[in-house]
Amino acid sequence: DIVMTQSPLSLPVTPGEPASISCRSSQSLLYSNGNNYLDWYLLKPGQSPQLLIYLGSNRASGVPDRFSGSGSGTDFTLKISRVEAGDVGLYYCMQALQSPPMYTFGQGTKLEI
Amino acid sequence: EVHLVESGGGLVKPGGSLRLSCAASGFTLSNYSMNWVRQAPGKGLEWVSLISSSSRYIYYADSVKGRFTISRDNAKNSLYLQMNSLRAGDTAVYYCARESAVRYNGMDVWGQGTKVTVSS
């Protein structure tokens, strides 16, 4: 199984400042079609998870452009250019490459103001 | 507006069974693969199961294989998760989430979740 490792697990930030979360996979997530099968999700307190980034770098509909995803192969990064108070929550990376499908999430990174 | 609404959670004894439902509205369910994802108390997200748009392909996490059964009824715009031989470790909030059947673009719509508690 593909293991996902996030760092840091806790990220204290100051509003207006940038933030960055790293995600590493135990196997390359780059498929032969050129896509990296890596998503980012945010779980805000009291809410259901929401998709932020899919296929490594594609922002989901309605996601502010303060959020960006980058990386390829086994190393990925989620960046928030200017953190807002409403960005607090648990951020998860998830691989969607394994076949037959067995999606796996990282441990989660708690972003707090 | 696109919505997914889970139901069927509750308190059940170890070894018991429960059937979760996920009702879809605002989109054509048959165009999407569907997932169940759970979050145990104090733990992270865990993918549970996936069913393809036509039910042809079905996959499970090792932790639930042989005990859980995913199914869907596209005519009723509904997804289900039959959970048997429940264990304390299955205690979690269970979410249904859709995934495009045509071109992968993540799990872009999630329900609000239904809570399952397995305890004697």
PDB file of C-alpha atoms in Angstrom:
ATOM      1  CA  ASP A   1       0.000   0.000   0.000  1.00  0.00           C
ATOM      2  CA  ILE A   2       1.066   3.572  -0.634  1.00  0.00           C
ATOM      3  CA  VAL A   3       1.892   5.422   2.586  1.00  0.00           C
ATOM      4  CA  MET A   4       1.400   9.172   2.796  1.00  0.00           C
ATOM      5  CA  THR A   5       3.462  11.245   5.220  1.00  0.00           C
ATOM      6  CA  GLN A   6       2.669  14.866   6.000  1.00  0.00           C
ATOM      7  CA  SER A   7       4.750  17.487   7.759  1.00  0.00           C
ATOM      8  CA  PRO A   8       4.427  19.352   9.949  1.00  0.00           C
ATOM      9  CA  LEU A   9       1.554  17.793  11.887  1.00  0.00           C
ATOM     10  CA  SER A  10       0.869  21.088  13.639  1.00  0.00           C
ATOM     11  CA  LEU A  11       1.270  24.487  12.002  1.00  0.00           C
ATOM     12  CA  PRO A  12       0.743  27.665  14.026  1.00  0.00           C
ATOM     13  CA  VAL A  13       0.384  30.627  11.697  1.00  0.00           C
ATOM     14  CA  THR A  14      -0.216  34.356  11.818  1.00  0.00           C
ATOM     15  CA  PRO A  15      -3.019  35.847   9.703  1.00  0.00           C
ATOM     16  CA  GLY A  16      -1.627  37.445   6.576  1.00  0.00           C
ATOM     17  CA  GLU A  17       1.472  35.267   6.615  1.00  0.00           C
ATOM     18  CA  PRO A  18       2.146  32.374   4.219  1.00  0.00           C
ATOM     19  CA  ALA A  19       1.916  28.714   5.188  1.00  0.00           C
ATOM     20  CA  SER A  20       3.215  25.538   3.619  1.00  0.00           C
ATOM     21  CA  ILE A  21       2.448  21.844   4.160  1.00  0.00           C
ATOM     22  CA  SER A  22       4.523  18.995   2.785  1.00  0.00           C
ATOM     23  CA  CYS A  23       3.258  15.582   1.705  1.00  0.00           C
ATOM     24  CA  ARG A  24       5.430  12.646   0.700  1.00  0.00           C
ATOM     25  CA  SER A  25       4.290   9.346  -0.771  1.00  0.00           C
ATOM     26  CA  SER A  26       6.059   5.993  -0.485  1.00  0.00           C
ATOM     27  CA  GLN A  27       5.649   5.478  -4.241  1.00  0.00           C
ATOM     28  CA  SER A  28       5.496   7.842  -7.182  1.00  0.00           C
ATOM     29  CA  LEU A  29       2.045   9.238  -7.832  1.00  0.00           C
ATOM     30  CA  LEU A  30       2.924  10.211 -11.407  1.00  0.00           C
ATOM     31  CA  TYR A  31       0.857   8.202 -13.861  1.00  0.00           C
ATOM     32  CA  SER A  32       1.702   7.524 -17.501  1.00  0.00           C
ATOM     33  CA  ASN A  33      -0.826  10.184 -18.578  1.00  0.00           C
ATOM     34  CA  GLY A  34       1.327  12.863 -16.950  1.00  0.00           C
ATOM     35  CA  ASN A  35      -1.005  13.447 -14.002  1.00  0.00           C
ATOM     36  CA  ASN A  36      -0.014  13.191 -10.374  1.00  0.00           C
ATOM     37  CA  TYR A  37      -2.849  11.514  -8.483  1.00  0.00           C
ATOM     38  CA  LEU A  38      -2.565  13.605  -5.332  1.00  0.00           C
ATOM     39  CA  ASP A  39      -5.387  15.630  -3.762  1.00  0.00           C
ATOM     40  CA  TRP A  40      -5.581  18.064  -0.854  1.00  0.00           C
ATOM     41  CA  TYR A  41      -8.622  18.262   1.432  1.00  0.00           C
ATOM     42  CA  LEU A  42      -9.534  20.571   4.291  1.00  0.00           C
ATOM     43  CA  LEU A  43     -11.644  19.513   7.250  1.00  0.00           C
ATOM     44  CA  LYS A  44     -12.846  22.584   9.103  1.00  0.00           C
ATOM     45  CA  PRO A  45     -14.232  22.223  12.646  1.00  0.00           C
ATOM     46  CA  GLY A  46     -17.862  21.102  12.543  1.00  0.00           C
ATOM     47  CA  GLN A  47     -17.913  20.760   8.759  1.00  0.00           C
ATOM     48  CA  SER A  48     -17.445  18.000   6.205  1.00  0.00           C
ATOM     49  CA  PRO A  49     -14.232  17.700   4.202  1.00  0.00           C
ATOM     50  CA  GLN A  50     -13.821  19.933   1.184  1.00  0.00           C
ATOM     51  CA  LEU A  51     -11.644  19.440  -1.869  1.00  0.00           C
ATOM     52  CA  LEU A  52      -8.959  22.085  -2.312  1.00  0.00           C
ATOM     53  CA  ILE A  53      -6.599  20.700  -4.948  1.00  0.00           C
ATOM     54  CA  TYR A  54      -6.820  17.689  -7.264  1.00  0.00           C
ATOM     55  CA  LEU A  55      -4.216  16.045  -9.497  1.00  0.00           C
ATOM     56  CA  GLY A  56      -1.454  17.779  -7.600  1.00  0.00           C
ATOM     57  CA  SER A  57      -1.978  21.343  -8.758  1.00  0.00           C
ATOM     58  CA  ASN A  58      -5.544  21.933  -9.954  1.00  0.00           C
ATOM     59  CA  ARG A  59      -7.599  24.203  -7.734  1.00  0.00           C
ATOM     60  CA  ALA A  60     -11.141  22.928  -7.131  1.00  0.00           C
ATOM     61  CA  SER A  61     -14.126  25.059  -8.008  1.00  0.00           C
ATOM     62  CA  GLY A  62     -14.636  27.935  -5.588  1.00  0.00           C
ATOM     63  CA  VAL A  63     -11.258  27.571  -3.890  1.00  0.00           C
ATOM     64  CA  PRO A  64      -9.494  30.934  -3.454  1.00  0.00           C
ATOM     65  CA  ASP A  65      -6.323  31.448  -5.454  1.00  0.00           C
ATOM     66  CA  ARG A  66      -4.488  31.906  -2.155  1.00  0.00           C
ATOM     67  CA  PHE A  67      -4.283  28.100  -2.194  1.00  0.00           C
ATOM     68  CA  SER A  68      -1.868  26.388  -4.554  1.00  0.00           C
ATOM     69  CA  GLY A  69      -0.547  22.859  -4.972  1.00  0.00           C
ATOM     70  CA  SER A  70       2.762  21.819  -6.467  1.00  0.00           C
ATOM     71  CA  GLY A  71       5.094  18.857  -6.755  1.00  0.00           C
ATOM     72  CA  SER A  72       5.461  15.649  -8.705  1.00  0.00           C
ATOM     73  CA  GLY A  73       6.335  12.027  -8.148  1.00  0.00           C
ATOM     74  CA  THR A  74       6.665  11.560  -4.402  1.00  0.00           C
ATOM     75  CA  ASP A  75       6.963  15.123  -3.048  1.00  0.00           C
ATOM     76  CA  PHE A  76       4.094  17.585  -2.921  1.00  0.00           C
ATOM     77  CA  THR A  77       3.374  20.907  -1.251  1.00  0.00           C
ATOM     78  CA  LEU A  78       0.250  22.857  -0.404  1.00  0.00           C
ATOM     79  CA  LYS A  79       0.841  26.580  -0.035  1.00  0.00           C
ATOM     80  CA  ILE A  80      -1.402  29.285   1.338  1.00  0.00           C
ATOM     81  CA  SER A  81      -0.099  32.667   0.248  1.00  0.00           C
ATOM     82  CA  ARG A  82      -1.855  34.663   2.980  1.00  0.00           C
ATOM     83  CA  VAL A  83      -3.530  32.768   5.795  1.00  0.00           C
ATOM     84  CA  GLU A  84      -6.951  33.917   6.957  1.00  0.00           C
ATOM     85  CA  ALA A  85      -8.691  33.048  10.212  1.00  0.00           C
ATOM     86  CA  GLY A  86     -11.195  30.897   8.307  1.00  0.00           C
ATOM     87  CA  ASP A  87      -8.437  28.625   7.021  1.00  0.00           C
ATOM     88  CA  VAL A  88      -8.024  26.836  10.368  1.00  0.00           C
ATOM     89  CA  GLY A  89      -8.645  23.119  10.333  1.00  0.00           C
ATOM     90  CA  LEU A  90      -7.068  19.828   9.382  1.00  0.00           C
ATOM     91  CA  TYR A  91      -5.388  19.571   5.997  1.00  0.00           C
ATOM     92  CA  TYR A  92      -5.023  16.147   4.403  1.00  0.00           C
ATOM     93  CA  CYS A  93      -3.236  14.940   1.315  1.00  0.00           C
ATOM     94  CA  MET A  94      -4.612  11.815  -0.360  1.00  0.00           C
ATOM     95  CA  GLN A  95      -3.245   9.549  -3.054  1.00  0.00           C
ATOM     96  CA  ALA A  96      -5.624   8.235  -5.706  1.00  0.00           C
ATOM     97  CA  LEU A  97      -3.175   6.295  -7.849  1.00  0.00           C
ATOM     98  CA  GLN A  98      -3.079   2.845  -6.300  1.00  0.00           C
ATOM     99  CA  SER A  99      -4.693   0.168  -8.432  1.00  0.00           C
ATOM    100  CA  PRO A 100      -6.962  -1.505  -7.647  1.00  0.00           C
ATOM    101  CA  PRO A 101      -8.184   1.635  -5.920  1.00  0.00           C
ATOM    102  CA  MET A 102      -7.249   1.906  -2.273  1.00  0.00           C
ATOM    103  CA  TYR A 103      -7.019   5.584  -1.515  1.00  0.00           C
ATOM    104  CA  THR A 104      -4.861   6.609   1.431  1.00  0.00           C
ATOM    105  CA  PHE A 105      -4.718   9.867   3.343  1.00  0.00           C
ATOM    106  CA  GLY A 106      -1.845  11.483   5.153  1.00  0.00           C
ATOM    107  CA  GLN A 107      -2.038  11.872   8.930  1.00  0.00           C
ATOM    108  CA  GLY A 108      -3.370  15.409   8.649  1.00  0.00           C
ATOM    109  CA  THR A 109      -1.831  18.785   9.465  1.00  0.00           C
ATOM    110  CA  LYS A 110      -3.582  20.978  11.992  1.00  0.00           C
ATOM    111  CA  LEU A 111      -3.383  24.613  10.975  1.00  0.00           C
ATOM    112  CA  GLU A 112      -4.116  26.982  13.841  1.00  0.00           C
ATOM    113  CA  ILE A 113      -3.959  30.716  14.322  1.00  0.00           C
TER     114      ILE A 113
ATOM    115  CA  GLU B   1     -27.854  22.831  -5.804  1.00  0.00           C
ATOM    116  CA  VAL B   2     -25.725  19.731  -5.448  1.00  0.00           C
ATOM    117  CA  HIS B   3     -26.225  17.825  -2.193  1.00  0.00           C
ATOM    118  CA  LEU B   4     -25.335  14.547  -0.533  1.00  0.00           C
ATOM    119  CA  VAL B   5     -27.178  13.620   2.659  1.00  0.00           C
ATOM    120  CA  GLU B   6     -26.175  10.624   4.757  1.00  0.00           C
ATOM    121  CA  SER B   7     -28.480   8.832   7.185  1.00  0.00           C
ATOM    122  CA  GLY B   8     -28.707   5.601   9.124  1.00  0.00           C
ATOM    123  CA  GLY B   9     -26.037   6.139  11.751  1.00  0.00           C
ATOM    124  CA  GLY B  10     -26.556   5.370  15.401  1.00  0.00           C
ATOM    125  CA  LEU B  11     -25.504   3.267  18.371  1.00  0.00           C
ATOM    126  CA  VAL B  12     -24.991  -0.446  17.788  1.00  0.00           C
ATOM    127  CA  LYS B  13     -23.470  -3.244  19.857  1.00  0.00           C
ATOM    128  CA  PRO B  14     -20.288  -5.007  18.803  1.00  0.00           C
ATOM    129  CA  GLY B  15     -21.116  -7.716  16.289  1.00  0.00           C
ATOM    130  CA  GLY B  16     -24.211  -5.852  15.173  1.00  0.00           C
ATOM    131  CA  SER B  17     -25.186  -4.435  11.804  1.00  0.00           C
ATOM    132  CA  LEU B  18     -26.123  -1.061  10.404  1.00  0.00           C
ATOM    133  CA  ARG B  19     -27.052   0.225   6.969  1.00  0.00           C
ATOM    134  CA  LEU B  20     -26.028   3.708   5.944  1.00  0.00           C
ATOM    135  CA  SER B  21     -27.691   5.600   3.122  1.00  0.00           C
ATOM    136  CA  CYS B  22     -26.567   8.580   1.074  1.00  0.00           C
ATOM    137  CA  ALA B  23     -29.173  10.512  -0.891  1.00  0.00           C
ATOM    138  CA  ALA B  24     -27.990  12.548  -3.861  1.00  0.00           C
ATOM    139  CA  SER B  25     -29.727  15.588  -5.311  1.00  0.00           C
ATOM    140  CA  GLY B  26     -28.929  18.282  -7.840  1.00  0.00           C
ATOM    141  CA  PHE B  27     -26.918  15.998 -10.119  1.00  0.00           C
ATOM    142  CA  THR B  28     -27.168  12.696 -11.988  1.00  0.00           C
ATOM    143  CA  LEU B  29     -25.761  10.043  -9.689  1.00  0.00           C
ATOM    144  CA  SER B  30     -25.102   7.606 -12.548  1.00  0.00           C
ATOM    145  CA  ASN B  31     -22.389   9.932 -13.892  1.00  0.00           C
ATOM    146  CA  TYR B  32     -20.286   9.483 -10.782  1.00  0.00           C
ATOM    147  CA  SER B  33     -18.349   6.895  -8.857  1.00  0.00           C
ATOM    148  CA  MET B  34     -19.084   7.123  -5.153  1.00  0.00           C
ATOM    149  CA  ASN B  35     -16.957   6.707  -2.049  1.00  0.00           C
ATOM    150  CA  TRP B  36     -17.429   6.196   1.658  1.00  0.00           C
ATOM    151  CA  VAL B  37     -14.821   7.852   3.880  1.00  0.00           C
ATOM    152  CA  ARG B  38     -14.776   7.818   7.679  1.00  0.00           C
ATOM    153  CA  GLN B  39     -13.166   9.706  10.531  1.00  0.00           C
ATOM    154  CA  ALA B  40     -12.831   7.986  13.887  1.00  0.00           C
ATOM    155  CA  PRO B  41     -12.766  10.156  17.030  1.00  0.00           C
ATOM    156  CA  GLY B  42      -9.410  11.877  17.312  1.00  0.00           C
ATOM    157  CA  LYS B  43      -8.152  10.203  14.151  1.00  0.00           C
ATOM    158  CA  GLY B  44      -7.627  11.195  10.547  1.00  0.00           C
ATOM    159  CA  LEU B  45      -9.645  10.516   7.433  1.00  0.00           C
ATOM    160  CA  GLU B  46      -9.792   6.903   6.232  1.00  0.00           C
ATOM    161  CA  TRP B  47     -11.097   5.801   2.856  1.00  0.00           C
ATOM    162  CA  VAL B  48     -13.554   2.911   3.240  1.00  0.00           C
ATOM    163  CA  SER B  49     -14.989   1.908  -0.130  1.00  0.00           C
ATOM    164  CA  LEU B  50     -15.577   2.911  -3.751  1.00  0.00           C
ATOM    165  CA  ILE B  51     -18.247   1.856  -6.238  1.00  0.00           C
ATOM    166  CA  SER B  52     -18.122   2.692  -9.935  1.00  0.00           C
ATOM    167  CA  SER B  53     -20.963   4.467 -11.668  1.00  0.00           C
ATOM    168  CA  SER B  54     -22.557   1.253 -12.949  1.00  0.00           C
ATOM    169  CA  SER B  55     -21.637  -0.849  -9.899  1.00  0.00           C
ATOM    170  CA  ARG B  56     -19.316  -2.906 -12.084  1.00  0.00           C
ATOM    171  CA  TYR B  57     -16.253  -2.152  -9.973  1.00  0.00           C
ATOM    172  CA  ILE B  58     -16.237  -2.237  -6.180  1.00  0.00           C
ATOM    173  CA  TYR B  59     -13.284  -1.808  -3.832  1.00  0.00           C
ATOM    174  CA  TYR B  60     -12.797  -1.865  -0.075  1.00  0.00           C
ATOM    175  CA  ALA B  61     -10.175  -0.919   2.455  1.00  0.00           C
ATOM    176  CA  ASP B  62      -8.578  -3.983   4.040  1.00  0.00           C
ATOM    177  CA  SER B  63      -9.994  -2.919   7.414  1.00  0.00           C
ATOM    178  CA  VAL B  64     -13.594  -3.490   6.263  1.00  0.00           C
ATOM    179  CA  LYS B  65     -13.238  -6.117   3.537  1.00  0.00           C
ATOM    180  CA  GLY B  66     -15.584  -9.040   4.116  1.00  0.00           C
ATOM    181  CA  ARG B  67     -17.705  -7.095   6.626  1.00  0.00           C
ATOM    182  CA  PHE B  68     -18.970  -4.057   4.686  1.00  0.00           C
ATOM    183  CA  THR B  69     -20.876  -4.027   1.400  1.00  0.00           C
ATOM    184  CA  ILE B  70     -21.264  -0.946  -0.767  1.00  0.00           C
ATOM    185  CA  SER B  71     -24.139  -0.682  -3.234  1.00  0.00           C
ATOM    186  CA  ARG B  72     -26.096   1.927  -5.137  1.00  0.00           C
ATOM    187  CA  ASP B  73     -29.447   2.469  -6.812  1.00  0.00           C
ATOM    188  CA  ASN B  74     -29.043   5.094  -9.517  1.00  0.00           C
ATOM    189  CA  ALA B  75     -32.784   5.165 -10.168  1.00  0.00           C
ATOM    190  CA  LYS B  76     -33.298   6.211  -6.562  1.00  0.00           C
ATOM    191  CA  ASN B  77     -30.234   8.500  -6.539  1.00  0.00           C
ATOM    192  CA  SER B  78     -28.950   6.614  -3.541  1.00  0.00           C
ATOM    193  CA  LEU B  79     -25.775   5.024  -2.218  1.00  0.00           C
ATOM    194  CA  TYR B  80     -25.624   2.495   0.592  1.00  0.00           C
ATOM    195  CA  LEU B  81     -23.154   0.916   2.984  1.00  0.00           C
ATOM    196  CA  GLN B  82     -24.189  -2.295   4.717  1.00  0.00           C
ATOM    197  CA  MET B  83     -21.987  -2.772   7.764  1.00  0.00           C
ATOM    198  CA  ASN B  84     -21.920  -6.176   9.464  1.00  0.00           C
ATOM    199  CA  SER B  85     -19.842  -7.632  12.307  1.00  0.00           C
ATOM    200  CA  LEU B  86     -19.243  -4.147  13.615  1.00  0.00           C
ATOM    201  CA  ARG B  87     -16.320  -3.499  15.955  1.00  0.00           C
ATOM    202  CA  ALA B  88     -15.441  -0.700  18.317  1.00  0.00           C
ATOM    203  CA  GLY B  89     -12.833   0.401  15.794  1.00  0.00           C
ATOM    204  CA  ASP B  90     -15.621   1.134  13.275  1.00  0.00           C
ATOM    205  CA  THR B  91     -16.868   3.980  15.476  1.00  0.00           C
ATOM    206  CA  ALA B  92     -16.599   7.058  13.275  1.00  0.00           C
ATOM    207  CA  VAL B  93     -18.377   9.715  11.302  1.00  0.00           C
ATOM    208  CA  TYR B  94     -19.078   8.263   7.860  1.00  0.00           C
ATOM    209  CA  TYR B  95     -19.128  10.533   4.815  1.00  0.00           C
ATOM    210  CA  CYS B  96     -20.215   9.789   1.276  1.00  0.00           C
ATOM    211  CA  ALA B  97     -18.359  11.641  -1.469  1.00  0.00           C
ATOM    212  CA  ARG B  98     -18.689  11.700  -5.242  1.00  0.00           C
ATOM    213  CA  GLU B  99     -15.948  11.305  -7.819  1.00  0.00           C
ATOM    214  CA  SER B 100     -16.248  11.872 -11.540  1.00  0.00           C
ATOM    215  CA  ALA B 101     -16.622   8.664 -13.525  1.00  0.00           C
ATOM    216  CA  VAL B 102     -15.178  10.258 -16.654  1.00  0.00           C
ATOM    217  CA  ARG B 103     -12.111  12.257 -15.685  1.00  0.00           C
ATOM    218  CA  TYR B 104     -10.632  12.217 -12.204  1.00  0.00           C
ATOM    219  CA  ASN B 105     -11.006  15.526 -10.414  1.00  0.00           C
ATOM    220  CA  GLY B 106     -11.000  14.489  -6.784  1.00  0.00           C
ATOM    221  CA  MET B 107     -13.881  13.907  -4.380  1.00  0.00           C
ATOM    222  CA  ASP B 108     -15.545  17.205  -5.082  1.00  0.00           C
ATOM    223  CA  VAL B 109     -18.825  16.916  -3.166  1.00  0.00           C
ATOM    224  CA  TRP B 110     -19.218  15.478   0.340  1.00  0.00           C
ATOM    225  CA  GLY B 111     -22.170  14.867   2.588  1.00  0.00           C
ATOM    226  CA  GLN B 112     -22.418  16.212   6.128  1.00  0.00           C
ATOM    227  CA  GLY B 113     -21.669  12.812   7.640  1.00  0.00           C
ATOM    228  CA  THR B 114     -23.530  10.330   9.838  1.00  0.00           C
ATOM    229  CA  LYS B 115     -22.174   9.141  13.172  1.00  0.00           C
ATOM    230  CA  VAL B 116     -21.771   5.455  13.948  1.00  0.00           C
ATOM    231  CA  THR B 117     -20.984   4.360  17.494  1.00  0.00           C
ATOM    232  CA  VAL B 118     -20.169   0.734  18.212  1.00  0.00           C
ATOM    233  CA  SER B 119     -20.341   0.101  21.948  1.00  0.00           C
ATOM    234  CA  SER B 120     -21.848  -2.337  24.419  1.00  0.00           C
TER     235      SER B 120
END
